[in-house]
Amino acid sequence: MRAAPTILHLDMDAFYASAEQAAKPSLRGKPVVVGGLGPRGVVATASYEARRFGVHSAMPMAQARRLAPNAAYLVPRFALYRTVSDQVMELLGRLSPLVEPLSLDEAFVDLEAGGTADDTASAMEIGEQLRGAIEAVTGLSGSVGLAGSKMLAKIASEEAKPNGILVIEPGTERALLAPMPVRTLPGVGPATADHLRRAGMTTVNDLAEAGEAELVRLLGKAHGSSLHRMASGLDDRPVVAERDAKSVSVEDTFDTDLHDRARVRTEVERLAGRCVQRLRAAGRSGRTVVLKVRRYDFSTLTRSETLRGPTDDPTVVREAAARLLEAVDTTGGVRLLGVGVTGLADFTQEDLFAQAAGERMAAELVDTAEPGAPAVADEGGPDGEEPVPEGPEQLAARRWPAGHDVRHDAHGHGWVQGSGVGRVTVRFEEPESPPGRVRTFRIDDPQLRPADPLPLVRNPVDYSSWPASLPKSRSGAVSAGAESRP
């Protein structure tokens, strides 16, 4: 661990919910919950207003609705979140070549490696300026932690929430960590915490005083030794610029259990196609196809098949996933399906058999198509059956997800406030407009159509030269544990 607190951890505040509030003026200052809205959906993010009611991430959506019945419940808009995340990561990249993203809204930065900070005062100054830059460019707030290690920087940003900055001075680590619960430390999950509790250890200080030998006896050599070091405030993990993904996967939880075997196979093939899309978007290929099935009784099975070489061919992945499904009993019903690819590579070993099969399929489609018909048919039901027609509720939920963007020829840009019974309700407003009016339309209104998200800040400040002109303070160190909040 370094002497100066020059490792920065940024964590955007209630990221998805805050982005939705910034985009929708009528929701600012009100409880907002983002996540899956079906009976089995879970909360992805809750605004701070919703958290006051006890709503939190990973909570079942049904429970959240009971706690905060008047909150706005929205379907995630990942296109918007990725755009904002790219803006934030670009700002971080200006501070140092060593930026380690952990997710869309969280990252470590080694300020010393970028030459932007080498002591407490300069680190604090760059942290404050970063928060200002993020707000100017995205309209959102983030909390910043500064310390001599990744573990402590992350703890500092958590303590600084919301919209604050906290620096942990070298020499103050043990005193800060001592009263904190053991779950504060990386690698301590519910099972480990419960094991430690039974041994009489509930705080970080308990771990430090127990000694390394006792933790090794309880948890094994690797975990016990690592945990004792962290309890003592020691963490020498470096900031790693490239975090190589080990797998690409997609999964869906269904509102009602699937019992029809043909429907299950259709869903597996659909997930395989989505998985390959992500694989190709990342410029990768993979050698092992993995199928995940969670059954009606919550038992989860995984099956995998390793191919002859890496591939990003959708036909190959679909066929492998279908073969894996044949070995799984789905008689009682299926509540979740997932398809993933592991053993990633940056190249593809062409599968000539799959390529030939794909060419034959394309030829058959062309040969059997009626004159004037498209070469690729619309998706139908399993085994060539006609698709089951959707009712107004299903059609509205699929086409008009709550919170998503729309545009009306007469009323302009808005977002879906709700839908059902053949109708969709839209609030017409933009990020920089006053709260807008609400109107209701038929779900098949020809003037209403889905739209792309608008920028949260229409004319963001130009930070292209930042932080080259940043004046570094050398006026002395900030006192141990110093923090700044709005």
Tab-separated table of C-alpha atoms in Angstrom:
chain	number	residue	atom	x	y	z
A	1	MET	CA	0.000	0.000	0.000
A	2	ARG	CA	1.372	3.381	-1.002
A	3	ALA	CA	2.102	6.270	1.340
A	4	ALA	CA	-0.112	8.855	-0.376
A	5	PRO	CA	-3.896	8.448	-0.834
A	6	THR	CA	-3.723	8.551	-4.630
A	7	ILE	CA	-5.987	5.624	-5.519
A	8	LEU	CA	-9.409	7.027	-6.368
A	9	HIS	CA	-12.669	5.098	-6.345
A	10	LEU	CA	-15.670	6.644	-8.092
A	11	ASP	CA	-19.173	5.351	-7.488
A	12	MET	CA	-22.067	7.109	-9.209
A	13	ASP	CA	-24.979	7.778	-6.845
A	14	ALA	CA	-28.026	5.513	-7.446
A	15	PHE	CA	-26.923	5.514	-11.076
A	16	TYR	CA	-29.894	4.116	-13.036
A	17	ALA	CA	-32.488	5.890	-10.877
A	18	SER	CA	-30.560	9.174	-10.913
A	19	ALA	CA	-30.270	9.015	-14.706
A	20	GLU	CA	-34.036	8.509	-14.942
A	21	GLN	CA	-34.693	11.472	-12.647
A	22	ALA	CA	-32.336	13.646	-14.696
A	23	ALA	CA	-34.157	12.633	-17.882
A	24	LYS	CA	-37.655	13.080	-16.432
A	25	PRO	CA	-38.229	16.413	-14.650
A	26	SER	CA	-41.520	15.216	-13.140
A	27	LEU	CA	-39.657	12.492	-11.171
A	28	ARG	CA	-37.017	14.685	-9.539
A	29	GLY	CA	-37.182	14.486	-5.770
A	30	LYS	CA	-39.619	11.559	-5.929
A	31	PRO	CA	-39.087	7.833	-5.256
A	32	VAL	CA	-37.964	5.974	-8.398
A	33	VAL	CA	-37.337	2.234	-8.710
A	34	VAL	CA	-35.658	0.704	-11.777
A	35	GLY	CA	-35.736	-3.017	-12.519
A	36	GLY	CA	-37.787	-5.899	-13.866
A	37	LEU	CA	-41.491	-5.111	-13.518
A	38	GLY	CA	-42.847	-8.646	-13.877
A	39	PRO	CA	-44.048	-10.762	-10.927
A	40	ARG	CA	-40.530	-12.174	-10.547
A	41	GLY	CA	-38.617	-8.974	-11.291
A	42	VAL	CA	-35.981	-7.592	-8.951
A	43	VAL	CA	-34.846	-4.061	-8.151
A	44	ALA	CA	-31.752	-2.935	-10.075
A	45	THR	CA	-31.479	0.504	-8.450
A	46	ALA	CA	-33.638	2.616	-6.156
A	47	SER	CA	-33.374	6.382	-5.788
A	48	TYR	CA	-32.490	7.772	-2.372
A	49	GLU	CA	-36.110	8.873	-1.983
A	50	ALA	CA	-37.214	5.238	-2.480
A	51	ARG	CA	-34.536	3.937	-0.108
A	52	ARG	CA	-36.163	5.855	2.722
A	53	PHE	CA	-39.043	3.376	2.420
A	54	GLY	CA	-36.651	0.426	2.724
A	55	VAL	CA	-36.340	-0.349	-0.999
A	56	HIS	CA	-32.874	-1.532	-2.066
A	57	SER	CA	-31.069	-3.270	-4.929
A	58	ALA	CA	-31.706	-7.006	-5.481
A	59	MET	CA	-35.030	-6.813	-3.583
A	60	PRO	CA	-37.974	-8.602	-5.232
A	61	MET	CA	-40.016	-6.020	-7.097
A	62	ALA	CA	-43.225	-7.226	-5.471
A	63	GLN	CA	-41.771	-6.419	-2.040
A	64	ALA	CA	-40.621	-2.997	-3.260
A	65	ARG	CA	-44.146	-2.206	-4.449
A	66	ARG	CA	-45.517	-3.066	-1.007
A	67	LEU	CA	-42.976	-0.797	0.695
A	68	ALA	CA	-43.298	2.117	-1.735
A	69	PRO	CA	-46.613	1.788	-3.598
A	70	ASN	CA	-46.493	5.364	-4.895
A	71	ALA	CA	-42.977	5.203	-6.394
A	72	ALA	CA	-42.373	5.356	-10.146
A	73	TYR	CA	-41.461	1.863	-11.417
A	74	LEU	CA	-39.435	1.876	-14.620
A	75	VAL	CA	-37.836	-0.647	-16.977
A	76	PRO	CA	-34.042	-0.090	-17.372
A	77	ARG	CA	-32.799	1.886	-20.405
A	78	PHE	CA	-29.318	0.451	-20.857
A	79	ALA	CA	-28.636	2.454	-24.014
A	80	LEU	CA	-28.818	5.643	-21.932
A	81	TYR	CA	-26.804	4.229	-19.042
A	82	ARG	CA	-24.003	3.053	-21.341
A	83	THR	CA	-23.834	6.464	-23.018
A	84	VAL	CA	-23.514	8.231	-19.664
A	85	SER	CA	-21.014	5.624	-18.463
A	86	ASP	CA	-18.863	6.224	-21.543
A	87	GLN	CA	-18.825	9.952	-20.748
A	88	VAL	CA	-17.746	9.286	-17.159
A	89	MET	CA	-15.070	6.770	-18.143
A	90	GLU	CA	-13.697	9.218	-20.712
A	91	LEU	CA	-13.215	11.779	-17.940
A	92	LEU	CA	-11.487	9.180	-15.757
A	93	GLY	CA	-9.230	8.256	-18.653
A	94	ARG	CA	-7.982	11.846	-18.722
A	95	LEU	CA	-6.697	11.447	-15.183
A	96	SER	CA	-4.620	8.308	-15.661
A	97	PRO	CA	-3.841	5.460	-18.060
A	98	LEU	CA	-4.685	3.085	-15.194
A	99	VAL	CA	-8.492	3.058	-14.954
A	100	GLU	CA	-10.170	-0.145	-13.777
A	101	PRO	CA	-13.930	-0.144	-14.489
A	102	LEU	CA	-15.911	-2.431	-12.209
A	103	SER	CA	-19.308	-1.757	-13.778
A	104	LEU	CA	-21.113	0.965	-15.721
A	105	ASP	CA	-21.083	3.263	-12.687
A	106	GLU	CA	-17.963	2.345	-10.721
A	107	ALA	CA	-14.190	2.435	-11.307
A	108	PHE	CA	-10.757	2.693	-9.687
A	109	VAL	CA	-8.168	5.224	-10.902
A	110	ASP	CA	-4.438	5.325	-10.099
A	111	LEU	CA	-3.844	9.091	-9.945
A	112	GLU	CA	-0.119	8.766	-9.277
A	113	ALA	CA	0.366	6.746	-12.486
A	114	GLY	CA	-1.298	9.571	-14.429
A	115	GLY	CA	0.824	12.267	-12.828
A	116	THR	CA	-2.300	14.122	-11.708
A	117	ALA	CA	-1.786	13.657	-7.959
A	118	ASP	CA	1.049	12.580	-5.702
A	119	ASP	CA	-0.030	13.735	-2.241
A	120	THR	CA	-3.162	14.291	-0.186
A	121	ALA	CA	-3.799	17.875	-1.238
A	122	SER	CA	-3.475	17.268	-4.981
A	123	ALA	CA	-5.543	14.061	-4.754
A	124	MET	CA	-8.307	15.897	-2.898
A	125	GLU	CA	-8.250	18.708	-5.439
A	126	ILE	CA	-8.502	16.392	-8.437
A	127	GLY	CA	-11.295	14.460	-6.721
A	128	GLU	CA	-13.307	17.652	-6.232
A	129	GLN	CA	-12.730	18.719	-9.821
A	130	LEU	CA	-13.731	15.268	-11.078
A	131	ARG	CA	-17.056	15.497	-9.281
A	132	GLY	CA	-17.653	18.901	-10.837
A	133	ALA	CA	-16.719	17.644	-14.301
A	134	ILE	CA	-19.071	14.663	-14.040
A	135	GLU	CA	-21.967	16.891	-13.012
A	136	ALA	CA	-21.253	19.374	-15.814
A	137	VAL	CA	-21.027	16.676	-18.505
A	138	THR	CA	-23.734	14.244	-17.381
A	139	GLY	CA	-25.926	16.174	-14.945
A	140	LEU	CA	-25.404	13.400	-12.359
A	141	SER	CA	-23.496	13.146	-9.102
A	142	GLY	CA	-20.839	10.684	-8.012
A	143	SER	CA	-19.112	9.957	-4.725
A	144	VAL	CA	-15.318	9.787	-4.543
A	145	GLY	CA	-13.081	7.894	-2.129
A	146	LEU	CA	-9.321	8.473	-1.926
A	147	ALA	CA	-6.860	6.216	-0.113
A	148	GLY	CA	-3.601	4.342	-0.448
A	149	SER	CA	-5.297	1.088	-1.507
A	150	LYS	CA	-8.267	-0.104	-3.526
A	151	MET	CA	-10.047	-1.580	-0.530
A	152	LEU	CA	-9.863	1.629	1.480
A	153	ALA	CA	-10.724	3.856	-1.488
A	154	LYS	CA	-13.917	1.861	-2.053
A	155	ILE	CA	-14.808	2.041	1.635
A	156	ALA	CA	-14.174	5.799	1.538
A	157	SER	CA	-16.527	6.354	-1.415
A	158	GLU	CA	-19.236	4.347	0.329
A	159	GLU	CA	-18.830	6.449	3.477
A	160	ALA	CA	-18.971	9.634	1.352
A	161	LYS	CA	-22.351	8.819	-0.223
A	162	PRO	CA	-24.321	10.533	-1.494
A	163	ASN	CA	-22.516	13.178	-3.538
A	164	GLY	CA	-19.457	13.524	-1.315
A	165	ILE	CA	-15.712	12.983	-1.179
A	166	LEU	CA	-13.674	11.345	1.573
A	167	VAL	CA	-9.929	10.799	1.887
A	168	ILE	CA	-8.428	8.216	4.239
A	169	GLU	CA	-5.012	9.368	5.360
A	170	PRO	CA	-2.217	6.794	5.764
A	171	GLY	CA	-1.925	5.842	9.420
A	172	THR	CA	-5.645	6.178	10.129
A	173	GLU	CA	-6.744	2.920	8.480
A	174	ARG	CA	-6.929	0.688	11.572
A	175	ALA	CA	-8.916	3.177	13.619
A	176	LEU	CA	-11.382	3.721	10.756
A	177	LEU	CA	-11.880	0.025	10.026
A	178	ALA	CA	-12.020	-1.246	13.618
A	179	PRO	CA	-15.744	-0.692	14.378
A	180	MET	CA	-16.977	-1.653	10.909
A	181	PRO	CA	-18.826	-4.973	10.360
A	182	VAL	CA	-16.836	-7.832	8.808
A	183	ARG	CA	-18.995	-7.619	5.638
A	184	THR	CA	-17.200	-4.337	4.874
A	185	LEU	CA	-14.110	-6.274	3.732
A	186	PRO	CA	-13.848	-7.691	0.190
A	187	GLY	CA	-14.436	-11.423	0.042
A	188	VAL	CA	-16.684	-11.603	3.116
A	189	GLY	CA	-20.099	-12.721	1.957
A	190	PRO	CA	-23.104	-13.877	4.008
A	191	ALA	CA	-21.773	-17.415	4.515
A	192	THR	CA	-18.303	-16.278	5.647
A	193	ALA	CA	-19.808	-13.586	7.876
A	194	ASP	CA	-22.056	-16.154	9.525
A	195	HIS	CA	-19.088	-18.509	10.044
A	196	LEU	CA	-17.101	-15.689	11.652
A	197	ARG	CA	-20.077	-14.652	13.803
A	198	ARG	CA	-20.303	-18.157	15.247
A	199	ALA	CA	-16.625	-17.809	16.140
A	200	GLY	CA	-17.387	-14.551	17.965
A	201	MET	CA	-16.107	-12.145	15.295
A	202	THR	CA	-18.498	-9.473	14.050
A	203	THR	CA	-16.265	-6.400	13.547
A	204	VAL	CA	-13.073	-5.777	11.604
A	205	ASN	CA	-11.300	-5.179	14.907
A	206	ASP	CA	-12.303	-8.694	16.011
A	207	LEU	CA	-10.544	-10.100	12.924
A	208	ALA	CA	-7.397	-8.049	13.465
A	209	GLU	CA	-7.172	-9.112	17.118
A	210	ALA	CA	-7.876	-12.790	16.378
A	211	GLY	CA	-4.593	-13.034	14.497
A	212	GLU	CA	-3.684	-14.624	11.189
A	213	ALA	CA	-3.302	-18.153	12.565
A	214	GLU	CA	-6.863	-18.232	13.901
A	215	LEU	CA	-8.343	-16.912	10.632
A	216	VAL	CA	-6.342	-19.464	8.645
A	217	ARG	CA	-7.701	-22.201	10.909
A	218	LEU	CA	-11.257	-21.005	10.348
A	219	LEU	CA	-11.146	-20.097	6.645
A	220	GLY	CA	-8.128	-21.783	5.111
A	221	LYS	CA	-4.694	-20.409	4.308
A	222	ALA	CA	-5.413	-18.208	1.285
A	223	HIS	CA	-8.666	-16.667	2.509
A	224	GLY	CA	-7.583	-16.406	6.140
A	225	SER	CA	-4.251	-14.721	5.371
A	226	SER	CA	-5.842	-12.280	2.913
A	227	LEU	CA	-8.602	-11.377	5.355
A	228	HIS	CA	-6.148	-10.721	8.189
A	229	ARG	CA	-4.123	-8.359	5.997
A	230	MET	CA	-7.239	-6.445	4.981
A	231	ALA	CA	-8.452	-6.266	8.588
A	232	SER	CA	-5.105	-4.634	9.357
A	233	GLY	CA	-5.712	-2.076	6.601
A	234	LEU	CA	-3.265	-3.695	4.151
A	235	ASP	CA	-4.186	-4.212	0.505
A	236	ASP	CA	-1.563	-4.278	-2.241
A	237	ARG	CA	-3.806	-5.093	-5.195
A	238	PRO	CA	-2.854	-2.838	-8.144
A	239	VAL	CA	-5.254	-0.887	-10.336
A	240	VAL	CA	-5.521	-2.976	-13.506
A	241	ALA	CA	-6.425	-1.137	-16.698
A	242	GLU	CA	-7.611	-4.180	-18.621
A	243	ARG	CA	-10.125	-6.448	-16.903
A	244	ASP	CA	-10.454	-9.295	-19.380
A	245	ALA	CA	-13.966	-10.707	-19.493
A	246	LYS	CA	-14.065	-14.450	-18.848
A	247	SER	CA	-17.519	-15.066	-20.274
A	248	VAL	CA	-20.489	-13.549	-22.093
A	249	SER	CA	-23.990	-14.603	-21.100
A	250	VAL	CA	-27.665	-13.633	-21.120
A	251	GLU	CA	-30.576	-14.950	-19.086
A	252	ASP	CA	-34.294	-14.340	-18.615
A	253	THR	CA	-36.633	-14.990	-15.693
A	254	PHE	CA	-40.193	-15.745	-16.806
A	255	ASP	CA	-43.299	-14.322	-15.156
A	256	THR	CA	-44.877	-17.792	-15.167
A	257	ASP	CA	-43.119	-21.160	-15.323
A	258	LEU	CA	-42.655	-22.593	-18.806
A	259	HIS	CA	-44.052	-26.122	-19.171
A	260	ASP	CA	-44.179	-26.525	-22.955
A	261	ARG	CA	-40.957	-28.217	-24.041
A	262	ALA	CA	-41.138	-26.635	-27.493
A	263	ARG	CA	-41.491	-23.170	-25.919
A	264	VAL	CA	-38.481	-23.844	-23.680
A	265	ARG	CA	-36.396	-24.790	-26.719
A	266	THR	CA	-37.532	-21.663	-28.573
A	267	GLU	CA	-36.479	-19.492	-25.625
A	268	VAL	CA	-33.078	-21.205	-25.450
A	269	GLU	CA	-32.498	-20.528	-29.144
A	270	ARG	CA	-33.532	-16.905	-28.708
A	271	LEU	CA	-31.146	-16.465	-25.775
A	272	ALA	CA	-28.354	-18.088	-27.776
A	273	GLY	CA	-28.887	-15.512	-30.517
A	274	ARG	CA	-28.731	-12.632	-28.007
A	275	CYS	CA	-25.595	-14.116	-26.475
A	276	VAL	CA	-23.859	-14.210	-29.849
A	277	GLN	CA	-24.853	-10.599	-30.492
A	278	ARG	CA	-23.067	-9.572	-27.278
A	279	LEU	CA	-20.125	-11.774	-28.145
A	280	ARG	CA	-19.720	-10.123	-31.542
A	281	ALA	CA	-20.235	-6.640	-30.112
A	282	ALA	CA	-17.253	-7.320	-27.849
A	283	GLY	CA	-15.192	-8.561	-30.797
A	284	ARG	CA	-14.769	-11.959	-29.167
A	285	SER	CA	-15.439	-15.627	-29.820
A	286	GLY	CA	-15.769	-18.524	-27.400
A	287	ARG	CA	-15.148	-22.228	-27.193
A	288	THR	CA	-17.532	-23.448	-24.468
A	289	VAL	CA	-21.319	-23.048	-24.565
A	290	VAL	CA	-23.088	-23.075	-21.190
A	291	LEU	CA	-26.797	-23.624	-20.542
A	292	LYS	CA	-28.385	-22.556	-17.229
A	293	VAL	CA	-31.829	-23.827	-16.202
A	294	ARG	CA	-33.601	-22.857	-12.970
A	295	ARG	CA	-36.565	-25.124	-12.418
A	296	TYR	CA	-39.902	-24.649	-10.669
A	297	ASP	CA	-38.434	-25.717	-7.306
A	298	PHE	CA	-35.538	-23.194	-7.563
A	299	SER	CA	-33.007	-25.953	-8.263
A	300	THR	CA	-30.473	-24.660	-10.783
A	301	LEU	CA	-28.709	-26.859	-13.320
A	302	THR	CA	-25.831	-25.909	-15.606
A	303	ARG	CA	-24.634	-27.928	-18.572
A	304	SER	CA	-21.716	-27.120	-20.878
A	305	GLU	CA	-20.250	-28.304	-24.162
A	306	THR	CA	-16.759	-27.468	-25.406
A	307	LEU	CA	-16.477	-27.017	-29.172
A	308	ARG	CA	-13.537	-27.872	-31.413
A	309	GLY	CA	-12.499	-24.236	-31.542
A	310	PRO	CA	-13.661	-20.684	-30.721
A	311	THR	CA	-16.734	-19.512	-32.614
A	312	ASP	CA	-19.131	-16.591	-32.873
A	313	ASP	CA	-21.450	-18.412	-35.268
A	314	PRO	CA	-25.073	-18.128	-34.037
A	315	THR	CA	-26.017	-21.468	-35.637
A	316	VAL	CA	-23.243	-23.282	-33.786
A	317	VAL	CA	-24.146	-21.737	-30.422
A	318	ARG	CA	-27.885	-22.355	-30.901
A	319	GLU	CA	-27.344	-25.995	-31.839
A	320	ALA	CA	-24.974	-26.574	-28.917
A	321	ALA	CA	-27.441	-24.995	-26.469
A	322	ALA	CA	-30.258	-27.128	-27.900
A	323	ARG	CA	-28.179	-30.279	-27.424
A	324	LEU	CA	-27.501	-29.333	-23.825
A	325	LEU	CA	-31.214	-28.782	-23.235
A	326	GLU	CA	-31.935	-32.369	-24.312
A	327	ALA	CA	-30.087	-33.577	-21.191
A	328	VAL	CA	-32.204	-31.484	-18.791
A	329	ASP	CA	-35.558	-32.564	-17.348
A	330	THR	CA	-37.963	-29.605	-17.537
A	331	THR	CA	-41.139	-31.550	-16.750
A	332	GLY	CA	-42.084	-29.611	-13.610
A	333	GLY	CA	-41.609	-26.206	-15.230
A	334	VAL	CA	-38.822	-23.688	-15.863
A	335	ARG	CA	-38.606	-20.249	-14.240
A	336	LEU	CA	-35.227	-19.075	-15.633
A	337	LEU	CA	-33.090	-19.867	-18.677
A	338	GLY	CA	-29.618	-18.627	-19.555
A	339	VAL	CA	-27.092	-19.192	-22.326
A	340	GLY	CA	-23.440	-18.214	-22.039
A	341	VAL	CA	-20.123	-18.634	-23.816
A	342	THR	CA	-16.810	-19.046	-21.996
A	343	GLY	CA	-13.228	-19.710	-23.041
A	344	LEU	CA	-13.154	-16.391	-24.878
A	345	ALA	CA	-10.683	-15.583	-27.638
A	346	ASP	CA	-10.030	-12.729	-30.041
A	347	PHE	CA	-10.320	-14.940	-33.113
A	348	THR	CA	-12.775	-17.419	-34.619
A	349	GLN	CA	-12.046	-20.890	-35.907
A	350	GLU	CA	-14.528	-21.257	-38.721
A	351	ASP	CA	-16.796	-24.273	-38.458
A	352	LEU	CA	-17.195	-25.431	-42.036
A	353	PHE	CA	-20.075	-27.774	-41.226
A	354	ALA	CA	-22.050	-24.980	-39.584
A	355	GLN	CA	-21.216	-22.647	-42.450
A	356	ALA	CA	-22.472	-25.204	-44.953
A	357	ALA	CA	-25.640	-25.746	-42.927
A	358	GLY	CA	-26.246	-22.001	-42.843
A	359	GLU	CA	-25.829	-21.752	-46.601
A	360	ARG	CA	-28.286	-24.637	-47.132
A	361	MET	CA	-30.825	-22.951	-44.844
A	362	ALA	CA	-30.529	-19.664	-46.729
A	363	ALA	CA	-30.942	-21.474	-50.049
A	364	GLU	CA	-34.055	-23.263	-48.797
A	365	LEU	CA	-35.590	-19.963	-47.668
A	366	VAL	CA	-35.021	-18.399	-51.075
A	367	ASP	CA	-36.316	-21.453	-52.950
A	368	THR	CA	-39.518	-21.725	-50.900
A	369	ALA	CA	-40.326	-18.014	-50.687
A	370	GLU	CA	-43.318	-16.827	-52.616
A	371	PRO	CA	-42.731	-14.269	-55.389
A	372	GLY	CA	-42.262	-10.852	-53.846
A	373	ALA	CA	-41.903	-12.274	-50.301
A	374	PRO	CA	-38.834	-11.445	-48.183
A	375	ALA	CA	-36.006	-14.001	-48.226
A	376	VAL	CA	-36.051	-14.258	-44.419
A	377	ALA	CA	-39.424	-15.108	-42.920
A	378	ASP	CA	-40.933	-13.533	-39.800
A	379	GLU	CA	-40.406	-15.446	-36.572
A	380	GLY	CA	-43.102	-18.024	-35.976
A	381	GLY	CA	-43.877	-20.489	-33.248
A	382	PRO	CA	-41.937	-23.693	-32.571
A	383	ASP	CA	-41.658	-26.281	-35.348
A	384	GLY	CA	-43.148	-23.908	-37.897
A	385	GLU	CA	-46.409	-23.356	-36.029
A	386	GLU	CA	-48.191	-20.035	-36.249
A	387	PRO	CA	-47.211	-17.698	-33.383
A	388	VAL	CA	-49.774	-17.360	-30.600
A	389	PRO	CA	-51.453	-13.931	-30.982
A	390	GLU	CA	-50.780	-11.470	-28.193
A	391	GLY	CA	-53.496	-9.611	-26.364
A	392	PRO	CA	-53.451	-5.836	-25.756
A	393	GLU	CA	-51.741	-6.200	-22.351
A	394	GLN	CA	-48.866	-8.314	-23.690
A	395	LEU	CA	-48.490	-6.167	-26.790
A	396	ALA	CA	-48.382	-2.940	-24.764
A	397	ALA	CA	-45.847	-4.321	-22.265
A	398	ARG	CA	-43.614	-5.502	-25.088
A	399	ARG	CA	-43.803	-2.373	-27.253
A	400	TRP	CA	-44.229	0.323	-24.614
A	401	PRO	CA	-42.068	-0.520	-21.539
A	402	ALA	CA	-42.607	1.839	-18.598
A	403	GLY	CA	-40.045	4.659	-18.631
A	404	HIS	CA	-38.886	4.171	-22.219
A	405	ASP	CA	-38.692	6.997	-24.750
A	406	VAL	CA	-41.311	7.773	-27.369
A	407	ARG	CA	-42.006	10.479	-29.925
A	408	HIS	CA	-45.395	11.689	-31.087
A	409	ASP	CA	-45.802	13.553	-34.368
A	410	ALA	CA	-47.866	16.297	-32.719
A	411	HIS	CA	-46.603	16.380	-29.116
A	412	GLY	CA	-42.893	15.652	-29.484
A	413	HIS	CA	-40.644	13.661	-27.141
A	414	GLY	CA	-41.941	11.889	-24.060
A	415	TRP	CA	-41.753	8.715	-21.998
A	416	VAL	CA	-44.119	5.870	-21.237
A	417	GLN	CA	-45.785	6.333	-17.872
A	418	GLY	CA	-47.855	3.163	-18.157
A	419	SER	CA	-49.742	0.894	-20.538
A	420	GLY	CA	-52.584	-1.619	-20.550
A	421	VAL	CA	-56.110	-2.342	-21.795
A	422	GLY	CA	-55.051	-1.324	-25.284
A	423	ARG	CA	-53.849	2.120	-24.172
A	424	VAL	CA	-50.483	3.735	-23.451
A	425	THR	CA	-50.047	6.806	-21.229
A	426	VAL	CA	-47.208	9.187	-22.085
A	427	ARG	CA	-45.751	12.171	-20.246
A	428	PHE	CA	-44.284	14.672	-22.697
A	429	GLU	CA	-41.151	16.281	-21.267
A	430	GLU	CA	-37.410	16.490	-21.893
A	431	PRO	CA	-34.391	16.629	-19.545
A	432	GLU	CA	-34.199	20.438	-19.626
A	433	SER	CA	-37.933	21.198	-19.833
A	434	PRO	CA	-40.421	21.806	-17.010
A	435	PRO	CA	-42.532	18.808	-15.918
A	436	GLY	CA	-44.726	17.892	-18.862
A	437	ARG	CA	-48.340	17.013	-19.548
A	438	VAL	CA	-49.753	13.478	-19.623
A	439	ARG	CA	-51.755	12.129	-22.566
A	440	THR	CA	-53.203	8.697	-23.384
A	441	PHE	CA	-53.247	6.996	-26.791
A	442	ARG	CA	-54.205	3.692	-28.349
A	443	ILE	CA	-51.244	1.303	-28.379
A	444	ASP	CA	-51.426	1.226	-32.194
A	445	ASP	CA	-51.608	5.017	-32.663
A	446	PRO	CA	-49.740	5.622	-35.970
A	447	GLN	CA	-48.345	8.954	-34.727
A	448	LEU	CA	-46.630	7.376	-31.697
A	449	ARG	CA	-43.374	5.447	-32.001
A	450	PRO	CA	-40.415	4.380	-29.843
A	451	ALA	CA	-37.518	6.853	-29.727
A	452	ASP	CA	-33.875	7.025	-28.654
A	453	PRO	CA	-33.013	8.585	-25.282
A	454	LEU	CA	-32.159	12.293	-25.293
A	455	PRO	CA	-28.844	13.549	-23.819
A	456	LEU	CA	-29.189	14.426	-20.144
A	457	VAL	CA	-27.197	17.630	-20.749
A	458	ARG	CA	-27.888	19.324	-24.077
A	459	ASN	CA	-24.710	21.439	-24.258
A	460	PRO	CA	-22.129	19.885	-21.911
A	461	VAL	CA	-19.009	21.785	-20.874
A	462	ASP	CA	-15.955	20.991	-23.006
A	463	TYR	CA	-13.424	19.128	-20.851
A	464	SER	CA	-11.184	18.082	-23.749
A	465	SER	CA	-8.157	19.870	-22.250
A	466	TRP	CA	-8.833	18.786	-18.672
A	467	PRO	CA	-6.850	18.216	-16.443
A	468	ALA	CA	-3.768	19.595	-18.243
A	469	SER	CA	-4.380	23.071	-16.849
A	470	LEU	CA	-5.203	21.882	-13.347
A	471	PRO	CA	-3.145	23.793	-10.767
A	472	LYS	CA	-1.815	21.309	-8.201
A	473	SER	CA	-1.928	22.436	-4.605
A	474	ARG	CA	1.148	21.971	-2.470
A	475	SER	CA	-0.164	23.821	0.562
A	476	GLY	CA	0.011	20.797	2.849
A	477	ALA	CA	-1.898	17.646	3.651
A	478	VAL	CA	-5.548	17.473	4.549
A	479	SER	CA	-6.054	16.105	8.054
A	480	ALA	CA	-6.620	12.357	8.486
A	481	GLY	CA	-10.042	11.222	7.393
A	482	ALA	CA	-10.881	14.638	5.948
A	483	GLU	CA	-14.041	14.790	3.947
A	484	SER	CA	-16.010	17.228	1.877
A	485	ARG	CA	-19.744	17.172	1.304
A	486	PRO	CA	-22.046	19.597	-0.446
